[in-house]
């Protein structure tokens, strides 16, 4: 056979495969038998084995599972589904505990009790039980809103449909992980990259009968909303889950202190590959629920829990090229394009090189054979170079001094706090002048934590950009859906779904909109603080370079870095234009009601040390009750709280401004 003939034959088979894959998995209307479909796949794989120039991206050897159906109804979680912060090293575990002790104002020598659970690498789900009956189930989604996959969940044997027990809460969301065992994965592994993908794909099939074909399991480990819930500790709750008929991990333990956590970690790491399912680390949760609730949350993860990830898996490969990616904030990130390798079940073909210093420190060069490490969901990176395999003619890599996208100069920023230059080089262009930055800004604008538009992913943004359909974030509201409908890979249904999703995204909270703008150093927490301060989109759209940006310094949490960044952002005409255009489409949605507003409009500042409670916890309690903490004494301040060894200057200033000066007891009375 000549090569052209082989290619033609291969292409034809791939085309057929794509068609049947979709009919089978997404539309659930297979036109051929399973046997025919399996043979087709085998023929493609055999061809690829024989002719290594055949490697279509849609080949069954490449596609990661199948596209799950987009046909599920969405529903809000009654209590958000959060994620966990990761730690890797012992010092980070120590730091996790230190922060807990500081927040709770506990002695260094005190012991914290943890519930330690394996972190199963599957898909989380939330199951609602009312009066003991499983009534509905949601996927995690973006944490706030998930997909209603009740019928699919019902096919899982481990999920009890009815629970009769005296101590089962009358209304509760039971949460846990849906996964597939490694043994079961073996049988279907030709279709999926890894067990996690298999579980995810199968759980989100349109037809529950498809889900049923794949043996999914469920392990319960936490809860969301609850009523009549009477447990004091996570370990008690886990035990109760078991009594109610849920599966829990047999490796759950109660452990005291960091040293014991580390001992257990080492033991578990040694046996992780003997477990019946994929585990990518351990979860540490402060066992006592009262302490958990005092500790609360930062952004999207709890202060009271952390994931201790297992160390990575690694493999060797060759660097084919070094590419420079330009990020949303202009950061130039070198990425090694490598010969694809399988690392722990995932095909890796890119590895981050972090920054210029990392390349020169490790003297990484194009053509080098390198050791690549991959840990869980973290981007793979180059660990070391195998110098014995280096080509004598290879040359040192020279980092570009111009932005590869817009050719602007690149610079390293000086950090006033650390008195050092940043390790990262950044493109110095502002706004939307640099094409790569502009694309990344749009991707950020539509991402999950921002406008969260279904059907408008990163790849689609790139495609729309290439087709010149969008240049600025607001232009997603000006898309011509008649045009989109006719694009390759699109149709009436997908284009009208996108239209619907885009329309829906016009209702958004001010804090999300501010976050979506992608202002440097303004993450979700800061966006929230700024939105509380600015209050309306109208006010936001009036900000110009002459605005009193220093007024933001009164917000606890906003510092000089943020202020400088805001100044820069609002000095750019494109940014101003985008906000003004957005005003025509966006309708600001009020944030959900604050649960308790007893300290509404009350402002506090603490000077000196309080007894038995940390500053951070006081701040958190005040904010939970809608109060605010200011960072300086000024006429907006209502209460100056004076502890031990206060700053006299603050007290004197407060006196002269006739501000209420109170002590810890009086504060406690106010807080009830
Ligand atoms: S607790 C705030 N417990 O890890 C508490 N999560 O990054 C969050 N996971 O989305 C959940 N095993 O999919 C918890 N024993 C366990 C877990 C676990 C796996 C997953 C879960 C979650 C992610 C958090």
XYZ file of C-alpha atoms and ligand atoms in Angstrom:
696
model
C 0.000 0.000 0.000
C 1.345 3.431 -0.749
C 1.243 6.092 1.962
C -1.399 8.254 0.304
C -3.707 5.303 0.009
C -3.158 4.378 3.662
C -3.878 7.938 4.765
C -7.096 8.025 2.784
C -8.279 4.744 4.181
C -7.390 5.840 7.708
C -9.195 9.198 7.373
C -12.325 7.444 6.205
C -12.313 5.157 9.209
C -11.719 8.045 11.600
C -14.669 9.888 10.099
C -16.866 6.881 10.584
C -15.608 6.425 14.117
C -16.458 10.038 15.045
C -19.951 9.613 13.668
C -20.732 6.395 15.523
C -19.059 7.546 18.696
C -21.391 10.516 18.797
C -24.478 8.532 17.859
C -23.697 5.977 20.488
C -22.607 8.039 23.445
C -24.096 11.472 23.070
C -27.247 11.016 21.073
C -27.797 7.493 22.324
C -29.078 6.290 18.943
C -26.487 3.769 17.796
C -26.813 2.709 14.166
C -24.296 -0.113 14.295
C -23.749 -3.011 16.670
C -21.248 -2.822 19.526
C -19.256 -5.491 17.727
C -19.007 -3.444 14.544
C -17.986 -0.380 16.538
C -15.278 -2.287 18.428
C -13.912 -3.726 15.201
C -13.780 -0.286 13.637
C -11.743 0.971 16.566
C -9.415 -1.994 16.346
C -8.835 -1.429 12.634
C -7.851 2.179 13.309
C -5.504 1.185 16.121
C -3.915 -1.532 13.979
C -3.288 0.942 11.183
C -1.666 3.357 13.633
C 0.590 0.610 14.930
C 1.769 -0.218 11.437
C 2.165 3.326 10.127
C 3.450 5.772 12.698
C 2.606 8.830 10.582
C -1.063 8.182 11.309
C -2.130 10.097 14.393
C -5.443 11.879 13.967
C -6.511 13.810 17.047
C -9.913 12.145 16.922
C -8.503 8.647 16.896
C -9.808 6.235 19.563
C -6.189 6.144 20.795
C -6.335 9.856 21.549
C -9.817 10.879 22.553
C -10.272 11.113 26.243
C -13.554 9.340 26.799
C -16.448 10.876 24.982
C -18.072 14.252 25.198
C -20.685 14.059 27.901
C -24.160 15.171 27.102
C -25.040 18.822 27.486
C -28.646 17.977 28.050
C -28.906 18.050 31.819
C -30.914 20.577 33.732
C -28.886 22.767 36.027
C -29.702 23.261 39.651
C -28.156 25.297 42.469
C -26.457 23.500 45.336
C -28.173 24.403 48.583
C -24.713 24.653 50.127
C -21.763 25.344 47.812
C -19.476 22.450 46.900
C -15.998 23.650 47.695
C -12.575 22.466 46.760
C -9.529 21.815 48.900
C -6.187 23.570 49.054
C -3.284 21.249 48.243
C -0.151 20.634 50.246
C 2.789 18.492 49.177
C 5.663 18.764 51.654
C 5.926 18.325 55.404
C 6.535 22.062 55.867
C 3.276 22.780 54.089
C 1.400 20.386 56.361
C 3.005 22.122 59.345
C 1.998 25.447 57.915
C -1.602 24.251 57.462
C -1.716 23.328 61.163
C 0.047 26.519 62.224
C -2.568 28.648 60.479
C -5.337 26.698 62.206
C -3.741 27.208 65.605
C -3.170 30.904 64.943
C -6.751 31.398 63.854
C -8.104 29.583 66.893
C -5.547 31.339 69.106
C -4.348 27.974 70.379
C -1.069 27.216 72.052
C 1.728 25.844 69.819
C 1.904 22.681 71.911
C -1.836 21.950 71.672
C -2.955 18.916 69.693
C -5.360 19.082 66.779
C -7.378 15.991 65.964
C -7.932 15.243 62.279
C -10.176 12.954 60.327
C -7.852 11.554 57.682
C -9.415 10.155 54.517
C -8.025 8.930 51.204
C -8.596 11.424 48.406
C -10.276 9.300 45.789
C -9.679 10.555 42.272
C -13.206 10.409 40.902
C -16.132 12.752 40.394
C -17.937 14.284 43.340
C -21.700 14.193 43.621
C -24.291 15.557 46.031
C -27.311 13.397 46.906
C -30.394 14.929 48.480
C -32.418 12.764 50.882
C -35.731 13.961 52.206
C -37.279 11.927 55.005
C -34.954 9.088 54.157
C -35.684 8.969 50.423
C -33.134 9.760 47.731
C -34.932 12.488 45.798
C -32.312 14.122 43.602
C -28.622 14.195 42.829
C -26.301 16.790 41.374
C -22.831 16.792 39.864
C -20.389 19.318 41.297
C -20.503 21.655 38.273
C -18.867 24.940 39.177
C -19.469 24.358 42.876
C -22.493 26.652 42.968
C -24.618 24.981 40.357
C -24.466 21.374 39.178
C -26.250 19.136 36.700
C -29.262 17.127 37.767
C -28.093 13.574 37.187
C -30.525 11.834 39.541
C -31.479 8.981 37.220
C -27.863 8.170 36.423
C -26.955 8.192 40.096
C -29.846 5.845 40.807
C -28.122 3.186 38.707
C -25.241 3.049 41.204
C -25.678 0.152 43.590
C -23.768 1.811 46.440
C -26.283 4.636 46.621
C -29.118 3.742 49.018
C -32.510 4.757 47.666
C -34.289 4.631 51.009
C -32.839 4.928 54.499
C -34.729 4.001 57.598
C -32.895 5.034 60.729
C -33.678 7.093 63.827
C -30.688 9.323 63.519
C -30.876 9.978 59.773
C -31.384 13.748 59.271
C -34.801 14.689 57.897
C -33.269 16.654 55.051
C -29.635 16.270 54.023
C -27.256 16.377 51.068
C -24.889 13.428 51.329
C -21.721 14.070 49.375
C -19.021 11.761 48.138
C -17.062 10.447 45.206
C -18.303 8.477 42.208
C -15.542 6.339 40.750
C -14.727 3.152 38.918
C -12.448 0.505 40.399
C -9.144 -0.184 38.662
C -10.251 -3.749 38.012
C -13.416 -2.629 36.217
C -11.481 0.030 34.358
C -9.238 -2.651 32.830
C -12.244 -3.963 30.924
C -13.153 -0.655 29.299
C -9.806 1.108 29.198
C -9.657 1.301 25.416
C -12.284 4.014 25.507
C -10.867 6.290 28.176
C -7.626 7.936 29.220
C -8.013 7.055 32.901
C -10.553 5.798 35.467
C -11.582 9.316 36.412
C -12.557 10.102 32.834
C -14.442 6.862 32.579
C -16.459 7.709 35.691
C -17.135 11.262 34.557
C -18.150 10.294 31.040
C -20.392 7.524 32.157
C -22.081 9.494 34.924
C -23.055 12.249 32.532
C -24.597 10.156 29.795
C -27.966 11.237 28.553
C -29.397 7.782 28.956
C -29.110 6.127 32.385
C -28.959 2.763 30.598
C -25.556 3.810 29.278
C -24.449 4.697 32.786
C -25.617 1.336 34.007
C -23.241 -0.428 31.612
C -20.225 0.852 33.523
C -19.892 -0.356 37.119
C -19.678 2.880 39.072
C -19.200 2.967 42.826
C -19.876 5.619 45.458
C -18.007 6.433 48.663
C -19.521 9.041 50.984
C -17.395 11.498 52.978
C -19.174 14.780 53.690
C -22.480 16.643 53.628
C -23.909 19.879 52.280
C -27.254 21.208 53.479
C -28.575 19.470 56.603
C -31.509 19.575 58.982
C -31.634 17.688 62.306
C -27.989 16.810 62.078
C -26.594 15.889 65.475
C -22.961 14.983 65.191
C -20.003 16.563 66.883
C -17.205 15.081 64.871
C -16.472 14.119 61.287
C -15.380 10.652 62.467
C -18.798 10.126 64.104
C -20.503 11.228 60.923
C -18.424 8.812 58.830
C -19.409 5.990 61.182
C -23.069 6.941 60.897
C -22.830 7.001 57.089
C -21.765 3.402 57.305
C -24.646 2.470 59.560
C -27.077 4.142 57.172
C -25.841 1.911 54.358
C -23.294 4.098 52.564
C -19.849 2.846 51.710
C -17.023 4.775 53.364
C -13.322 4.230 52.914
C -11.807 1.572 55.118
C -8.677 3.729 55.316
C -10.416 6.569 57.189
C -8.592 7.302 60.450
C -8.485 9.764 63.330
C -4.968 11.152 63.798
C -3.377 13.727 66.138
C -0.650 16.163 65.169
C 1.583 16.616 62.142
C 4.154 13.920 62.954
C 1.502 11.242 63.029
C -0.073 12.635 59.869
C 3.303 12.244 58.151
C 3.753 8.661 59.367
C 0.360 7.706 57.995
C 1.083 9.551 54.734
C 4.230 7.501 54.174
C 2.396 4.253 54.882
C -0.445 5.143 52.542
C 1.896 6.276 49.801
C 3.539 2.855 49.888
C 0.308 0.998 49.412
C -1.531 3.423 47.136
C -1.139 1.263 44.050
C -2.504 -1.769 45.842
C -5.815 -0.027 46.542
C -8.775 -0.956 44.418
C -9.248 2.625 43.215
C -7.080 5.617 42.261
C -6.112 7.736 45.239
C -4.133 10.913 44.603
C -3.562 11.951 48.200
C -5.088 12.193 51.649
C -7.652 14.655 52.953
C -7.080 16.136 56.413
C -10.145 17.588 58.123
C -10.235 19.120 61.599
C -12.361 16.468 63.264
C -14.408 18.722 65.561
C -17.377 20.332 63.746
C -17.463 23.275 66.190
C -13.854 24.099 65.339
C -14.624 23.649 61.640
C -17.374 26.205 61.806
C -15.183 28.680 63.714
C -12.435 28.251 61.123
C -14.723 28.847 58.159
C -13.554 29.456 54.605
C -11.211 31.464 52.446
C -12.584 31.945 48.923
C -13.453 28.499 47.690
C -11.783 26.267 50.229
C -12.122 25.636 53.938
C -9.469 26.682 56.451
C -10.227 23.469 58.318
C -9.245 21.018 55.595
C -6.477 20.352 53.156
C -5.491 17.728 50.588
C -2.055 16.211 51.082
C -1.151 15.097 47.571
C 0.956 12.032 46.943
C 4.229 12.580 45.224
C 4.190 12.478 41.521
C 4.794 9.818 38.960
C 7.489 10.394 36.401
C 8.863 9.265 33.085
C 11.481 10.216 30.495
C 10.918 11.947 27.187
C 12.646 14.186 24.673
C 12.103 17.940 24.296
C 11.035 18.610 20.719
C 10.686 22.338 21.105
C 10.342 25.105 23.670
C 7.341 27.359 23.135
C 6.563 30.567 24.961
C 2.976 30.983 26.085
C 1.637 34.410 26.924
C -0.828 34.464 29.783
C -3.653 36.819 30.662
C -1.370 38.962 32.813
C 1.326 39.027 30.159
C 3.442 36.400 31.896
C 5.704 34.557 29.467
C 5.705 30.878 30.364
C 8.066 28.535 28.582
C 6.511 25.184 27.764
C 8.413 22.119 26.604
C 6.752 20.255 23.761
C 7.797 16.675 24.355
C 7.458 13.338 22.641
C 4.129 12.117 24.075
C 4.628 9.729 27.027
C 2.250 7.850 29.254
C 2.756 8.969 32.857
C 0.537 7.116 35.296
C -2.197 6.544 32.742
C -2.255 10.026 31.237
C -0.659 10.904 27.909
C 1.585 13.925 28.454
C 2.883 15.990 25.545
C 3.524 19.373 27.232
C 5.520 20.161 30.340
C 5.849 23.556 31.945
C 9.319 25.000 32.402
C 7.939 27.677 34.779
C 10.218 30.603 33.886
C 13.530 31.761 32.508
C 15.476 31.136 35.760
C 14.254 27.557 35.910
C 15.539 26.921 32.365
C 18.948 28.367 33.066
C 19.262 26.760 36.511
C 18.612 23.331 35.048
C 20.224 24.246 31.704
C 17.288 22.780 29.800
C 17.777 22.681 26.012
C 15.786 21.704 22.949
C 16.666 18.097 22.089
C 17.428 17.129 25.707
C 16.142 13.939 27.257
C 14.390 14.970 30.450
C 12.613 13.468 33.409
C 8.993 14.646 33.522
C 6.911 14.575 36.677
C 3.131 14.625 36.941
C 1.186 14.880 40.206
C -2.586 14.569 40.096
C -4.222 17.516 38.389
C -1.087 19.684 38.556
C 0.544 20.583 35.196
C 3.457 18.218 34.428
C 6.924 19.755 34.771
C 10.533 18.971 33.896
C 12.403 17.561 36.860
C 15.905 17.119 35.484
C 17.998 16.714 32.346
C 19.763 13.461 31.484
C 23.107 14.985 30.467
C 24.506 11.653 29.292
C 22.008 11.748 26.449
C 22.720 15.336 25.388
C 23.746 15.990 21.803
C 27.224 17.603 21.734
C 26.019 20.225 19.268
C 23.093 21.393 21.402
C 22.979 25.062 22.366
C 21.856 26.878 25.486
C 18.283 28.100 25.284
C 17.995 31.851 24.927
C 14.861 33.356 26.408
C 13.180 35.885 24.106
C 13.365 39.544 25.099
C 10.299 40.469 23.055
C 6.741 39.242 23.464
C 6.339 36.446 20.890
C 2.796 37.624 20.229
C 2.939 41.426 19.924
C 6.710 42.048 19.924
C 6.469 44.501 22.816
C 9.397 44.551 25.208
C 9.202 42.150 28.110
C 10.288 43.066 31.613
C 10.654 41.667 35.088
C 8.745 43.564 37.719
C 10.377 44.799 40.884
C 8.605 43.683 44.013
C 8.615 46.409 46.641
C 7.844 43.994 49.430
C 10.520 41.370 48.758
C 12.965 43.915 47.272
C 13.634 41.489 44.450
C 12.901 41.255 40.772
C 10.168 38.844 39.803
C 11.296 35.579 38.166
C 8.674 36.012 35.473
C 9.077 38.138 32.384
C 5.930 39.889 31.247
C 4.753 41.483 28.058
C 4.513 45.204 28.824
C 1.554 45.998 26.573
C -1.691 47.017 28.264
C -5.340 46.341 27.591
C -6.087 44.340 24.471
C -3.181 45.346 22.251
C -1.392 42.023 22.547
C -3.334 39.341 20.721
C -2.390 36.495 23.066
C -3.229 38.515 26.175
C -6.548 39.558 24.641
C -7.501 35.946 23.920
C -6.575 34.902 27.450
C -8.605 37.777 28.875
C -11.656 36.633 26.956
C -11.104 33.059 28.140
C -10.956 34.318 31.706
C -14.088 36.406 31.155
C -16.160 33.379 30.202
C -14.527 30.893 32.601
C -16.338 29.012 35.366
C -15.722 31.469 38.187
C -16.511 34.406 35.912
C -19.492 34.468 33.509
C -19.528 30.669 33.378
C -20.936 30.214 29.892
C -21.809 26.651 28.964
C -20.628 25.640 25.512
C -18.158 28.506 25.281
C -14.893 26.901 26.300
C -11.304 27.891 25.668
C -11.137 26.105 22.328
C -14.281 27.852 21.092
C -12.891 31.244 22.108
C -9.756 30.479 20.077
C -11.835 29.455 17.100
C -14.050 32.549 17.292
C -10.939 34.680 17.606
C -9.380 33.102 14.515
C -12.602 33.733 12.633
C -12.492 37.357 13.829
C -15.858 36.990 15.553
C -14.567 38.387 18.841
C -11.850 40.830 19.844
C -13.147 42.047 23.222
C -15.071 40.380 26.075
C -18.324 42.269 25.437
C -18.378 41.048 21.839
C -19.621 37.674 22.999
C -22.954 39.477 23.391
C -22.823 40.559 19.753
C -22.186 37.159 18.189
C -24.129 36.323 15.053
C -25.699 32.949 15.779
C -26.874 32.448 12.204
C -23.233 32.515 11.228
C -22.155 30.232 14.065
C -24.804 27.691 13.161
C -23.124 27.222 9.792
C -19.607 26.760 11.150
C -17.876 23.430 10.926
C -18.883 21.282 13.885
C -21.842 23.519 14.793
C -25.509 23.249 14.047
C -28.899 24.727 14.931
C -29.048 23.054 18.318
C -25.542 23.822 19.546
C -25.741 27.391 18.335
C -29.086 28.023 20.022
C -27.784 26.396 23.212
C -24.874 28.806 23.153
C -27.179 31.740 22.558
C -29.247 30.710 25.552
C -26.171 30.278 27.783
C -24.766 33.656 26.753
C -28.060 35.370 27.436
C -28.274 33.740 30.812
C -24.806 34.938 31.737
C -25.919 38.565 31.429
C -27.366 38.292 34.919
C -24.353 38.295 37.144
C -23.257 39.641 40.514
C -21.030 42.703 40.595
C -18.262 40.774 42.335
C -18.194 38.165 39.591
C -18.174 40.827 36.922
C -15.233 42.598 38.564
C -13.411 39.287 38.861
C -14.224 38.507 35.215
C -12.515 41.717 34.065
C -9.260 39.997 34.934
C -7.597 42.931 36.674
C -4.166 41.833 37.821
C -3.993 41.020 41.566
C -7.785 41.162 41.835
C -8.839 37.601 42.543
C -12.224 36.453 43.787
C -11.707 37.670 47.366
C -10.536 41.120 46.307
C -13.266 41.405 43.691
C -15.787 40.802 46.436
C -14.262 43.494 48.647
C -14.181 45.987 45.801
C -17.746 45.242 44.745
C -18.950 45.910 48.300
C -17.135 49.202 48.175
C -18.156 50.307 44.674
C -21.701 48.966 44.960
C -22.892 49.360 41.354
C -21.874 48.864 37.748
C -22.756 52.508 37.206
C -20.128 53.539 39.775
C -17.628 51.118 38.309
C -18.062 52.578 34.860
C -17.294 56.072 36.157
C -13.833 55.166 37.395
C -11.109 56.915 35.414
C -7.397 57.460 35.975
C -8.133 60.478 38.204
C -10.165 58.380 40.653
C -9.092 58.415 44.304
C -7.622 54.911 44.173
C -6.040 55.324 47.607
C -9.539 55.156 49.080
C -9.388 51.401 48.371
C -6.615 51.182 50.957
C -9.298 51.539 53.632
C -10.556 48.116 52.675
C -8.918 45.494 54.803
C -7.264 43.094 52.386
C -6.542 45.633 49.650
C -2.981 46.874 49.614
C -0.612 48.974 47.586
C -0.104 46.227 44.963
C -3.826 46.050 44.223
C -4.187 49.834 44.152
C -1.346 50.196 41.648
C -2.885 47.506 39.501
C -6.338 49.135 39.581
C -4.786 52.454 38.618
C -3.075 50.870 35.648
C -6.213 49.055 34.585
C -8.429 52.130 34.656
C -5.850 54.218 32.810
C -6.305 52.093 29.717
C -8.901 53.249 27.220
C -9.744 49.748 25.993
C -10.581 48.641 29.516
C -12.855 51.658 29.972
C -14.485 50.930 26.633
C -15.106 47.297 27.581
C -16.806 48.286 30.843
C -18.986 50.831 29.079
C -19.988 48.320 26.427
C -20.688 45.679 29.052
C -23.069 48.106 30.741
C -25.374 47.760 27.731
C -25.790 44.013 28.262
C -25.118 43.131 31.872
C -27.786 43.196 34.524
C -26.292 43.130 37.985
C -27.828 40.484 40.132
C -27.953 41.097 43.840
C -25.836 38.721 45.897
C -27.876 36.255 47.872
C -29.174 37.619 51.120
C -26.720 37.840 53.982
C -27.858 35.404 56.631
C -27.466 37.727 59.571
C -27.011 41.438 59.229
C -26.846 42.521 62.874
C -23.624 44.482 62.231
C -24.782 46.050 58.966
C -23.008 49.399 58.403
C -20.859 48.928 61.498
C -17.120 49.320 61.123
C -14.386 48.108 63.440
C -10.681 48.435 63.957
C -8.728 46.416 66.480
C -5.611 47.635 68.188
C -3.567 45.445 70.549
C -3.940 41.770 71.361
C -7.266 40.191 72.294
C -7.520 37.284 74.690
C -8.352 33.741 73.597
C -9.336 34.722 70.068
C -7.234 35.572 67.029
C -7.615 38.740 64.955
C -8.449 36.604 61.963
C -11.342 34.951 63.795
C -12.731 38.277 65.079
C -12.590 39.580 61.523
C -14.350 36.507 60.250
C -17.127 36.767 62.890
C -17.639 40.475 62.228
C -17.846 39.875 58.486
C -20.217 36.940 58.898
C -22.542 39.412 60.617
C -22.206 41.936 57.773
C -19.824 44.200 59.693
C -16.594 45.560 58.257
C -13.024 45.862 59.440
C -11.195 49.068 58.535
C -7.459 49.378 58.361
C -7.050 52.883 59.731
C -8.754 55.239 62.157
C -10.828 57.709 60.162
C -14.264 59.254 60.427
C -15.861 56.206 58.806
C -14.867 54.133 61.844
C -17.587 53.308 64.349
C -15.697 51.230 66.953
C -12.068 51.072 67.962
C -11.553 47.833 69.874
C -8.716 48.099 72.360
C -6.853 45.004 73.523
C -3.571 44.523 75.380
C -0.672 46.801 74.396
C -2.654 48.974 71.974
C -1.201 51.718 69.751
C -1.662 54.978 71.684
C -1.687 57.004 68.488
C -4.782 55.174 67.268
C -6.576 55.687 70.592
C -5.775 59.394 70.623
C -6.918 59.868 67.064
C -10.123 57.948 67.798
C -10.776 60.139 70.839
C -10.345 63.308 68.806
C -12.751 61.981 66.160
C -15.242 60.966 68.883
C -15.187 57.327 67.833
C -16.559 54.707 70.249
C -13.679 53.072 72.073
C -14.567 49.631 73.411
C -12.765 46.723 75.061
C -12.948 42.994 74.318
C -15.885 42.394 76.706
C -17.938 45.117 75.035
C -17.086 43.710 71.627
C -18.261 40.273 72.734
C -21.544 41.793 73.896
C -22.026 43.406 70.494
C -21.292 40.091 68.797
C -23.531 38.300 71.240
S -14.239 16.895 51.302
C -14.669 21.301 51.578
N -13.312 14.476 51.372
O -11.573 16.319 46.460
C -14.637 19.832 51.514
N -13.259 15.627 49.286
O -10.580 19.290 46.078
C -14.441 19.296 50.138
N -12.379 14.306 47.416
O -14.274 17.992 45.030
C -14.750 17.897 49.953
N -11.985 12.481 48.571
O -14.093 15.481 44.671
C -13.540 15.555 50.604
N -12.557 12.324 51.609
C -12.782 13.379 50.828
C -12.485 13.395 49.443
C -12.736 14.556 48.701
C -11.941 13.050 47.379
C -12.422 15.223 46.257
C -13.762 15.833 45.973
C -13.594 17.316 46.046
C -12.116 17.462 45.895
C -11.639 18.671 46.681
